[in-house]
Tab-separated table of C-alpha atoms in Angstrom:
chain	number	residue	atom	x	y	z
J	1	UNK	CA	0.000	0.000	0.000
J	2	UNK	CA	2.935	2.359	0.686
J	3	UNK	CA	4.212	1.818	-2.872
J	4	UNK	CA	0.769	2.470	-4.389
J	5	UNK	CA	0.346	5.583	-2.243
J	6	UNK	CA	3.748	6.919	-3.272
J	7	UNK	CA	3.026	6.368	-6.993
J	8	UNK	CA	-0.225	8.352	-6.789
J	9	UNK	CA	1.446	11.094	-4.751
J	10	UNK	CA	4.175	11.468	-7.364
J	11	UNK	CA	1.645	11.532	-10.224
J	12	UNK	CA	-0.427	14.170	-8.440
J	13	UNK	CA	2.515	16.395	-7.587
J	14	UNK	CA	4.380	16.100	-10.897
J	15	UNK	CA	1.812	15.575	-13.676
J	16	UNK	CA	-0.957	17.844	-12.374
J	17	UNK	CA	1.645	20.236	-10.931
J	18	UNK	CA	3.480	20.483	-14.254
J	19	UNK	CA	0.297	21.360	-16.159
J	20	UNK	CA	-0.520	24.077	-13.604
J	21	UNK	CA	3.023	25.363	-13.803
J	22	UNK	CA	3.006	25.658	-17.610
J	23	UNK	CA	-0.299	27.545	-17.482
J	24	UNK	CA	1.088	29.914	-14.827
J	25	UNK	CA	4.273	30.620	-16.822
J	26	UNK	CA	2.266	31.338	-19.961
J	27	UNK	CA	-0.090	33.678	-18.141
J	28	UNK	CA	2.590	35.603	-16.233
J	29	UNK	CA	4.613	36.083	-19.436
J	30	UNK	CA	1.604	37.903	-20.961
J	31	UNK	CA	-0.079	39.626	-18.004
J	32	UNK	CA	0.466	43.271	-17.087
J	33	UNK	CA	3.140	43.114	-14.369
J	34	UNK	CA	1.620	45.903	-12.265
J	35	UNK	CA	-1.791	44.189	-12.241
J	36	UNK	CA	-0.177	40.890	-11.301
J	37	UNK	CA	1.869	42.503	-8.534
J	38	UNK	CA	-1.272	44.219	-7.190
J	39	UNK	CA	-3.071	40.875	-7.104
J	40	UNK	CA	-0.211	39.297	-5.147
J	41	UNK	CA	-0.216	42.160	-2.637
J	42	UNK	CA	-3.977	42.001	-2.029
J	43	UNK	CA	-4.064	38.202	-1.891
J	44	UNK	CA	-1.099	38.372	0.476
J	45	UNK	CA	-3.184	40.444	2.899
J	46	UNK	CA	-6.221	38.142	2.623
J	47	UNK	CA	-4.038	35.044	2.986
J	48	UNK	CA	-3.523	35.767	6.691
J	49	UNK	CA	-6.858	34.027	7.401
J	50	UNK	CA	-6.107	30.605	5.848
J	51	UNK	CA	-2.533	30.801	7.175
J	52	UNK	CA	-3.516	31.299	10.809
J	53	UNK	CA	-6.242	28.639	10.568
J	54	UNK	CA	-3.952	26.016	9.052
J	55	UNK	CA	-3.683	24.310	12.438
J	56	UNK	CA	-7.241	23.016	11.935
J	57	UNK	CA	-6.189	21.463	8.610
J	58	UNK	CA	-3.242	19.762	10.281
J	59	UNK	CA	-5.573	18.600	13.058
J	60	UNK	CA	-7.687	16.668	10.565
J	61	UNK	CA	-4.632	14.969	9.034
J	62	UNK	CA	-3.126	14.137	12.415
J	63	UNK	CA	-6.142	12.781	14.296
J	64	UNK	CA	-8.933	11.880	11.867
J	65	UNK	CA	-7.839	8.239	11.609
J	66	UNK	CA	-7.576	7.936	15.420
J	67	UNK	CA	-11.049	9.195	16.351
J	68	UNK	CA	-13.515	6.513	17.355
J	69	UNK	CA	-16.095	5.815	14.696
J	70	UNK	CA	-19.057	7.223	16.664
J	71	UNK	CA	-17.280	10.578	17.132
J	72	UNK	CA	-15.493	10.838	13.781
J	73	UNK	CA	-18.392	12.553	11.993
J	74	UNK	CA	-18.699	15.232	14.639
J	75	UNK	CA	-14.928	15.720	14.724
J	76	UNK	CA	-14.767	16.455	11.012
J	77	UNK	CA	-17.978	18.496	10.674
J	78	UNK	CA	-17.135	20.656	13.652
J	79	UNK	CA	-13.627	21.212	12.238
J	80	UNK	CA	-15.109	22.380	8.912
J	81	UNK	CA	-17.694	24.617	10.597
J	82	UNK	CA	-15.093	26.154	12.891
J	83	UNK	CA	-12.615	26.873	10.110
J	84	UNK	CA	-15.180	28.251	7.656
J	85	UNK	CA	-16.769	30.515	10.284
J	86	UNK	CA	-13.418	31.878	11.448
J	87	UNK	CA	-12.268	32.354	7.826
J	88	UNK	CA	-15.294	34.512	6.996
J	89	UNK	CA	-14.910	36.496	10.225
J	90	UNK	CA	-11.165	37.171	9.815
J	91	UNK	CA	-11.390	38.030	6.110
J	92	UNK	CA	-14.306	40.397	6.786
J	93	UNK	CA	-12.269	42.173	9.466
J	94	UNK	CA	-9.380	42.447	6.997
J	95	UNK	CA	-11.680	44.083	4.432
J	96	UNK	CA	-12.896	46.612	7.011
J	97	UNK	CA	-9.363	47.467	8.185
J	98	UNK	CA	-7.794	47.670	4.710
J	99	UNK	CA	-10.793	48.998	2.771
J	100	UNK	CA	-9.106	52.307	1.944
J	101	UNK	CA	-5.904	50.564	0.823
J	102	UNK	CA	-7.809	48.123	-1.394
J	103	UNK	CA	-9.699	50.885	-3.180
J	104	UNK	CA	-6.491	52.846	-3.796
J	105	UNK	CA	-4.531	49.880	-5.142
J	106	UNK	CA	-2.798	50.431	-8.481
J	107	UNK	CA	-4.400	48.495	-11.348
J	108	UNK	CA	-4.584	49.193	-15.051
J	109	UNK	CA	-8.161	48.122	-15.713
J	110	UNK	CA	-11.155	50.419	-15.208
J	111	UNK	CA	-11.950	51.627	-11.669
J	112	UNK	CA	-15.506	50.300	-11.957
J	113	UNK	CA	-14.073	46.767	-11.771
J	114	UNK	CA	-11.896	47.485	-8.744
J	115	UNK	CA	-14.573	46.502	-6.213
J	116	UNK	CA	-15.314	43.331	-8.176
J	117	UNK	CA	-11.565	42.636	-8.139
J	118	UNK	CA	-11.561	42.731	-4.306
J	119	UNK	CA	-14.769	40.682	-3.999
J	120	UNK	CA	-13.422	37.882	-6.205
J	121	UNK	CA	-10.177	37.679	-4.203
J	122	UNK	CA	-12.284	37.657	-1.006
J	123	UNK	CA	-14.345	34.741	-2.329
J	124	UNK	CA	-11.236	32.943	-3.564
J	125	UNK	CA	-9.724	33.123	-0.087
J	126	UNK	CA	-12.846	31.707	1.626
J	127	UNK	CA	-13.308	28.907	-0.901
J	128	UNK	CA	-9.624	28.061	-0.725
J	129	UNK	CA	-9.940	27.596	3.058
J	130	UNK	CA	-12.915	25.266	2.616
J	131	UNK	CA	-11.229	23.313	-0.171
J	132	UNK	CA	-8.100	22.779	1.901
J	133	UNK	CA	-9.829	21.210	4.891
J	134	UNK	CA	-11.954	18.958	2.652
J	135	UNK	CA	-8.767	17.941	0.851
J	136	UNK	CA	-7.100	17.140	4.180
J	137	UNK	CA	-10.000	14.882	5.158
J	138	UNK	CA	-9.543	12.840	1.959
J	139	UNK	CA	-5.775	12.912	2.499
J	140	UNK	CA	-6.152	11.573	6.044
J	141	UNK	CA	-7.925	8.523	4.573
J	142	UNK	CA	-4.972	7.926	2.190
J	143	UNK	CA	-7.221	8.304	-0.867
J	144	UNK	CA	-4.316	9.382	-3.066
J	145	UNK	CA	-5.872	8.048	-6.256
J	146	UNK	CA	-8.924	10.286	-5.785
J	147	UNK	CA	-6.684	13.263	-5.082
J	148	UNK	CA	-4.717	12.636	-8.279
J	149	UNK	CA	-7.932	12.380	-10.312
J	150	UNK	CA	-9.363	15.732	-9.205
J	151	UNK	CA	-6.008	17.528	-9.368
J	152	UNK	CA	-5.507	16.304	-12.921
J	153	UNK	CA	-9.016	17.415	-13.980
J	154	UNK	CA	-8.591	20.840	-12.370
J	155	UNK	CA	-5.143	21.319	-13.908
J	156	UNK	CA	-6.579	20.628	-17.389
J	157	UNK	CA	-9.438	23.088	-16.780
J	158	UNK	CA	-6.944	25.675	-15.521
J	159	UNK	CA	-4.607	25.170	-18.476
J	160	UNK	CA	-7.223	25.656	-21.206
J	161	UNK	CA	-8.906	28.408	-19.208
J	162	UNK	CA	-5.588	30.268	-19.085
J	163	UNK	CA	-5.105	29.893	-22.842
J	164	UNK	CA	-8.591	31.366	-23.337
J	165	UNK	CA	-7.877	34.308	-21.016
J	166	UNK	CA	-4.597	35.178	-22.749
J	167	UNK	CA	-6.067	34.881	-26.245
J	168	UNK	CA	-9.508	36.500	-25.809
J	169	UNK	CA	-9.244	38.754	-22.728
J	170	UNK	CA	-5.784	40.354	-23.133
J	171	UNK	CA	-4.487	38.398	-20.106
J	172	UNK	CA	-6.732	40.386	-17.762
J	173	UNK	CA	-5.929	39.532	-14.149
J	174	UNK	CA	-9.592	39.678	-13.116
J	175	UNK	CA	-10.459	36.749	-15.403
J	176	UNK	CA	-7.461	34.829	-14.085
J	177	UNK	CA	-8.682	35.210	-10.476
J	178	UNK	CA	-12.184	34.156	-11.560
J	179	UNK	CA	-10.634	31.011	-13.077
J	180	UNK	CA	-8.971	30.211	-9.730
J	181	UNK	CA	-12.384	30.621	-8.126
J	182	UNK	CA	-13.957	28.153	-10.571
J	183	UNK	CA	-11.268	25.519	-10.012
J	184	UNK	CA	-11.749	25.821	-6.236
J	185	UNK	CA	-15.497	25.252	-6.661
J	186	UNK	CA	-14.884	22.155	-8.830
J	187	UNK	CA	-12.610	20.655	-6.170
J	188	UNK	CA	-15.032	21.451	-3.332
J	189	UNK	CA	-17.928	19.758	-5.168
J	190	UNK	CA	-15.738	16.732	-5.857
J	191	UNK	CA	-14.558	16.401	-2.257
J	192	UNK	CA	-18.076	16.903	-0.871
J	193	UNK	CA	-19.376	14.228	-3.218
J	194	UNK	CA	-16.609	11.912	-2.018
J	195	UNK	CA	-17.669	12.234	1.623
J	196	UNK	CA	-20.272	9.779	2.831
J	197	UNK	CA	-23.785	11.068	3.490
J	198	UNK	CA	-23.327	9.934	7.053
J	199	UNK	CA	-20.601	12.526	7.572
J	200	UNK	CA	-22.642	15.344	6.102
J	201	UNK	CA	-25.910	14.533	7.862
J	202	UNK	CA	-24.800	15.369	11.397
J	203	UNK	CA	-27.734	16.941	13.255
J	204	UNK	CA	-27.097	20.253	14.995
J	205	UNK	CA	-28.874	19.014	18.167
J	206	UNK	CA	-26.071	16.515	18.711
J	207	UNK	CA	-23.536	19.319	18.987
J	208	UNK	CA	-23.717	19.674	22.772
J	209	UNK	CA	-21.384	21.932	24.743
J	210	UNK	CA	-19.823	19.009	26.610
J	211	UNK	CA	-18.679	17.437	23.359
J	212	UNK	CA	-17.409	20.757	22.003
J	213	UNK	CA	-15.408	21.377	25.204
J	214	UNK	CA	-13.904	17.877	24.976
J	215	UNK	CA	-12.921	18.598	21.367
J	216	UNK	CA	-11.367	21.920	22.341
J	217	UNK	CA	-9.466	20.570	25.357
J	218	UNK	CA	-8.004	17.480	23.675
J	219	UNK	CA	-7.424	18.662	20.111
J	220	UNK	CA	-7.703	22.422	19.605
J	221	UNK	CA	-5.842	23.559	22.738
J	222	UNK	CA	-3.105	20.914	22.709
J	223	UNK	CA	-2.496	20.723	18.984
J	224	UNK	CA	-4.304	23.106	16.617
J	225	UNK	CA	-3.722	26.339	18.568
J	226	UNK	CA	0.088	26.018	18.824
J	227	UNK	CA	0.315	25.082	15.132
J	228	UNK	CA	-2.039	27.900	14.095
J	229	UNK	CA	-0.001	30.339	16.176
J	230	UNK	CA	3.142	29.049	14.465
J	231	UNK	CA	1.608	29.502	11.008
J	232	UNK	CA	0.292	32.935	12.003
J	233	UNK	CA	3.737	34.106	13.080
J	234	UNK	CA	5.435	32.647	10.004
J	235	UNK	CA	2.923	34.464	7.779
J	236	UNK	CA	5.091	37.557	8.196
J	237	UNK	CA	8.122	35.677	6.927
J	238	UNK	CA	6.704	33.548	4.115
J	239	UNK	CA	5.531	34.716	0.683
J	240	UNK	CA	2.154	36.320	1.431
J	241	UNK	CA	3.186	38.596	4.306
J	242	UNK	CA	6.339	39.913	2.599
J	243	UNK	CA	4.349	40.519	-0.616
J	244	UNK	CA	1.980	42.735	1.364
J	245	UNK	CA	4.759	44.578	3.224
J	246	UNK	CA	7.302	45.051	0.429
J	247	UNK	CA	4.625	45.720	-2.199
J	248	UNK	CA	2.954	48.382	-0.050
J	249	UNK	CA	6.222	50.349	0.268
J	250	UNK	CA	7.956	49.677	-3.054
J	251	UNK	CA	5.025	49.106	-5.431
J	252	UNK	CA	3.552	46.080	-7.229
J	253	UNK	CA	6.199	45.886	-9.970
J	254	UNK	CA	8.935	44.658	-7.594
J	255	UNK	CA	6.566	41.919	-6.365
J	256	UNK	CA	6.162	40.740	-9.969
J	257	UNK	CA	9.955	40.653	-10.392
J	258	UNK	CA	10.316	38.600	-7.195
J	259	UNK	CA	7.512	36.238	-8.252
J	260	UNK	CA	9.014	35.675	-11.707
J	261	UNK	CA	12.442	35.057	-10.150
J	262	UNK	CA	10.842	32.430	-7.910
J	263	UNK	CA	8.737	30.740	-10.556
J	264	UNK	CA	10.853	27.691	-11.410
J	265	UNK	CA	12.104	27.317	-7.846
J	266	UNK	CA	8.506	27.414	-6.621
J	267	UNK	CA	7.632	24.582	-9.010
J	268	UNK	CA	10.359	22.358	-7.550
J	269	UNK	CA	9.574	23.487	-4.012
J	270	UNK	CA	5.841	22.859	-4.384
J	271	UNK	CA	6.445	19.469	-5.971
J	272	UNK	CA	8.712	18.288	-3.165
J	273	UNK	CA	6.595	19.911	-0.435
J	274	UNK	CA	3.430	18.329	-1.801
J	275	UNK	CA	5.101	14.912	-1.845
J	276	UNK	CA	6.234	15.365	1.751
J	277	UNK	CA	2.898	16.743	2.951
J	278	UNK	CA	0.942	13.914	1.352
J	279	UNK	CA	3.367	11.323	2.707
J	280	UNK	CA	3.011	12.299	6.359
J	281	UNK	CA	-0.341	10.520	6.905
J	282	UNK	CA	1.534	7.308	6.046
J	283	UNK	CA	3.222	7.632	9.436
J	284	UNK	CA	-0.069	7.167	11.220
J	285	UNK	CA	-1.012	4.018	9.321
J	286	UNK	CA	2.355	2.283	9.051
J	287	UNK	CA	4.130	2.912	12.334
J	288	UNK	CA	6.111	-0.330	11.994
J	289	UNK	CA	7.796	0.716	8.738
J	290	UNK	CA	10.303	3.191	10.186
J	291	UNK	CA	13.317	2.116	8.118
J	292	UNK	CA	11.335	2.270	4.863
J	293	UNK	CA	9.954	5.695	5.691
J	294	UNK	CA	13.361	7.076	6.635
J	295	UNK	CA	14.803	5.805	3.341
J	296	UNK	CA	12.040	7.551	1.365
J	297	UNK	CA	12.538	10.858	3.184
J	298	UNK	CA	16.336	10.725	2.772
J	299	UNK	CA	15.937	10.309	-1.001
J	300	UNK	CA	13.561	13.279	-1.127
J	301	UNK	CA	16.058	15.404	0.812
J	302	UNK	CA	18.871	14.569	-1.632
J	303	UNK	CA	16.585	15.074	-4.626
J	304	UNK	CA	15.515	18.492	-3.375
J	305	UNK	CA	19.028	19.824	-2.861
J	306	UNK	CA	20.190	18.423	-6.200
J	307	UNK	CA	17.192	19.928	-8.043
J	308	UNK	CA	17.834	23.418	-6.640
J	309	UNK	CA	21.501	23.190	-7.595
J	310	UNK	CA	20.734	22.187	-11.201
J	311	UNK	CA	18.027	24.821	-11.685
J	312	UNK	CA	20.246	27.495	-10.140
J	313	UNK	CA	23.130	26.728	-12.532
J	314	UNK	CA	20.826	26.617	-15.581
J	315	UNK	CA	19.225	29.955	-14.776
J	316	UNK	CA	22.496	31.678	-14.003
J	317	UNK	CA	23.516	30.752	-17.565
J	318	UNK	CA	20.198	31.542	-19.303
J	319	UNK	CA	18.970	34.310	-16.991
J	320	UNK	CA	18.701	36.988	-19.711
J	321	UNK	CA	16.718	34.771	-22.083
J	322	UNK	CA	14.291	33.849	-19.312
J	323	UNK	CA	13.671	37.440	-18.185
J	324	UNK	CA	13.212	38.633	-21.772
J	325	UNK	CA	10.605	35.925	-22.407
J	326	UNK	CA	8.804	36.955	-19.209
J	327	UNK	CA	8.731	40.611	-20.266
J	328	UNK	CA	11.240	41.958	-17.712
J	329	UNK	CA	14.411	44.046	-18.060
J	330	UNK	CA	17.742	42.269	-17.608
J	331	UNK	CA	19.431	45.074	-15.691
J	332	UNK	CA	21.869	44.429	-12.843
J	333	UNK	CA	19.387	45.125	-10.014
J	334	UNK	CA	16.902	42.569	-11.390
J	335	UNK	CA	19.739	40.054	-11.663
J	336	UNK	CA	20.630	40.660	-8.000
J	337	UNK	CA	16.996	40.044	-7.000
J	338	UNK	CA	17.082	36.760	-8.912
J	339	UNK	CA	20.412	35.817	-7.295
J	340	UNK	CA	19.068	36.399	-3.779
J	341	UNK	CA	15.957	34.352	-4.587
J	342	UNK	CA	18.215	31.501	-5.731
J	343	UNK	CA	19.989	31.544	-2.376
J	344	UNK	CA	16.685	31.795	-0.529
J	345	UNK	CA	15.445	28.518	-1.972
J	346	UNK	CA	18.725	26.778	-1.185
J	347	UNK	CA	18.035	27.559	2.492
J	348	UNK	CA	14.282	27.200	2.234
J	349	UNK	CA	14.237	23.528	1.341
J	350	UNK	CA	15.813	22.273	4.574
J	351	UNK	CA	13.587	24.558	6.667
J	352	UNK	CA	10.466	23.459	4.791
J	353	UNK	CA	11.462	19.792	4.957
J	354	UNK	CA	11.566	20.068	8.758
J	355	UNK	CA	8.605	22.459	9.083
J	356	UNK	CA	6.252	20.274	7.065
J	357	UNK	CA	6.798	17.667	9.785
J	358	UNK	CA	4.389	19.600	12.005
J	359	UNK	CA	1.534	17.080	11.577
J	360	UNK	CA	3.600	14.320	13.200
J	361	UNK	CA	5.310	16.430	15.840
J	362	UNK	CA	4.159	16.400	19.461
J	363	UNK	CA	6.426	19.325	20.310
J	364	UNK	CA	4.242	21.951	18.649
J	365	UNK	CA	5.244	24.641	21.161
J	366	UNK	CA	8.915	24.137	20.334
J	367	UNK	CA	8.272	24.690	16.644
J	368	UNK	CA	6.188	27.747	17.503
J	369	UNK	CA	9.183	29.232	19.362
J	370	UNK	CA	11.398	28.481	16.367
J	371	UNK	CA	9.008	30.349	14.061
J	372	UNK	CA	8.951	33.340	16.406
J	373	UNK	CA	12.750	33.596	16.256
J	374	UNK	CA	12.722	33.232	12.459
J	375	UNK	CA	10.036	35.857	11.965
J	376	UNK	CA	11.555	38.434	14.328
J	377	UNK	CA	14.969	38.011	12.675
J	378	UNK	CA	13.460	38.469	9.218
J	379	UNK	CA	11.174	41.374	10.083
J	380	UNK	CA	14.000	43.371	11.665
J	381	UNK	CA	15.956	43.223	8.398
J	382	UNK	CA	12.838	43.755	6.241
J	383	UNK	CA	11.893	46.940	8.118
J	384	UNK	CA	15.498	48.133	7.991
J	385	UNK	CA	15.137	47.807	4.219
J	386	UNK	CA	11.909	49.803	4.335
J	387	UNK	CA	13.539	52.461	6.564
J	388	UNK	CA	16.544	52.877	4.257
J	389	UNK	CA	14.329	52.507	1.155
J	390	UNK	CA	16.332	49.507	-0.147
J	391	UNK	CA	14.209	46.568	-1.233
J	392	UNK	CA	17.386	44.487	-1.730
J	393	UNK	CA	17.800	44.540	2.070
J	394	UNK	CA	14.147	43.446	2.468
J	395	UNK	CA	14.691	40.417	0.220
J	396	UNK	CA	17.889	39.499	2.068
J	397	UNK	CA	15.870	39.608	5.284
J	398	UNK	CA	13.541	36.892	4.030
J	399	UNK	CA	16.501	34.652	3.248
J	400	UNK	CA	18.037	35.307	6.658
J	401	UNK	CA	14.916	33.939	8.366
J	402	UNK	CA	15.305	30.588	6.611
J	403	UNK	CA	18.876	30.347	7.922
J	404	UNK	CA	17.932	31.211	11.512
J	405	UNK	CA	15.200	28.592	11.821
J	406	UNK	CA	17.139	25.493	10.703
J	407	UNK	CA	19.126	24.905	13.943
J	408	UNK	CA	15.979	25.408	16.024
J	409	UNK	CA	13.894	23.069	13.875
J	410	UNK	CA	16.646	20.445	14.095
J	411	UNK	CA	16.321	20.695	17.868
J	412	UNK	CA	12.526	20.534	18.069
J	413	UNK	CA	11.420	18.333	15.158
J	414	UNK	CA	10.831	14.574	15.556
J	415	UNK	CA	13.932	12.385	15.277
J	416	UNK	CA	12.402	10.215	12.571
J	417	UNK	CA	12.471	13.020	9.981
J	418	UNK	CA	15.910	14.444	10.850
J	419	UNK	CA	19.009	13.445	8.888
J	420	UNK	CA	22.695	13.987	9.823
J	421	UNK	CA	23.273	15.477	6.364
J	422	UNK	CA	21.118	18.484	7.279
J	423	UNK	CA	23.829	19.955	9.500
J	424	UNK	CA	26.332	19.766	6.641
J	425	UNK	CA	23.836	21.411	4.251
J	426	UNK	CA	23.221	24.166	6.815
J	427	UNK	CA	26.924	25.038	7.183
J	428	UNK	CA	27.401	25.085	3.402
J	429	UNK	CA	24.364	27.349	2.962
J	430	UNK	CA	25.369	29.827	5.662
J	431	UNK	CA	28.899	30.070	4.207
J	432	UNK	CA	27.479	30.823	0.750
J	433	UNK	CA	25.109	33.378	2.266
J	434	UNK	CA	28.052	35.210	3.848
J	435	UNK	CA	29.758	35.392	0.444
J	436	UNK	CA	26.531	36.693	-1.138
J	437	UNK	CA	26.112	39.490	1.420
J	438	UNK	CA	29.761	40.490	1.015
J	439	UNK	CA	29.342	40.750	-2.777
J	440	UNK	CA	26.155	42.827	-2.409
J	441	UNK	CA	27.588	45.438	0.006
J	442	UNK	CA	27.921	48.073	-2.799
J	443	UNK	CA	24.157	47.768	-3.504
J	444	UNK	CA	22.933	47.908	0.104
């Protein structure tokens, strides 16, 4: 069963992921870069809600298979209700707080569509939260074949939808966001249809306070809250938070440059992260297969580092061709941004490899502390960049956070996902980072 699960995980992450990636590259190459940067900034602000509620998603993966049959339906339905309700509440508060900023955002299409632009991103954020928890329920049951099927269908819809948008709608960002909304709806319908009627027919009268308190005390308080707090803190260090901060001070165009620099690295990173994330439920079903699992994770670690090295070398050689195809200048500052991004992903893989282990870790508070240190270290440098009006310093700050967290994650993460090679990779990365900073001193 492990072999069959791994095959479906790889098909999902690579085949469906590759189709999505090609569609994204084609769209970004043709879209107005200011519009795209504005979208990333606004979505970055909205993304705080699903980020801080991710602990509920991890809760479903970690405990759904352990819950006794008579309580399993309540466990899942209450998790969905709780996450959806909190998502709507948090996103609504965000709209109220940032209303003035949203309406003043820089976009090139008519102002009459600006409100619709915000509403669609709002809806996308809510539906994405619902889709993710439904996905995690199916994932917790190890239904990898079903996951591959829907991801493949959605990737095909997204690919041809993107071709249509570029050809007939001048690559308008508003149609692109609407397409994301449609693909979310397709997945939600599929996952809801996959759930048994028994799960969906829970009567409200059975939701007594005693049961809710038991759920909170044993699952939310001990597990979901520390993980949600960890995700909430790391929001300010990962992609969405920095997009909102850097984009607000330096404009949407720099966010587009950063995103395009990350594009191929993100594909590799998402592929490997998706494989790891989908593999973790295997731990809860096959506890007696420790040697096999460790062998699989070691191979993924080596593959990840090798993939980043190869892509980095290729793009250092063909950097100008790539940026020209994507509609960006090949000046020295843009090259420096790309170079920093390359280093960021070299550090990011080890940190992500350890961080994705959250669903199997009992030491959730330890990982929360690690994320606090990482975020504070990054934000100090990011705001120094804002103060001195140097976005190069801001981008370096993001990379610095990935370096800071590795030793702490090595201390707190479960032993069965740690490898001795990680310490060697860390020392190599930090040495290269020192060389990078030294070379960039004239531009800081």
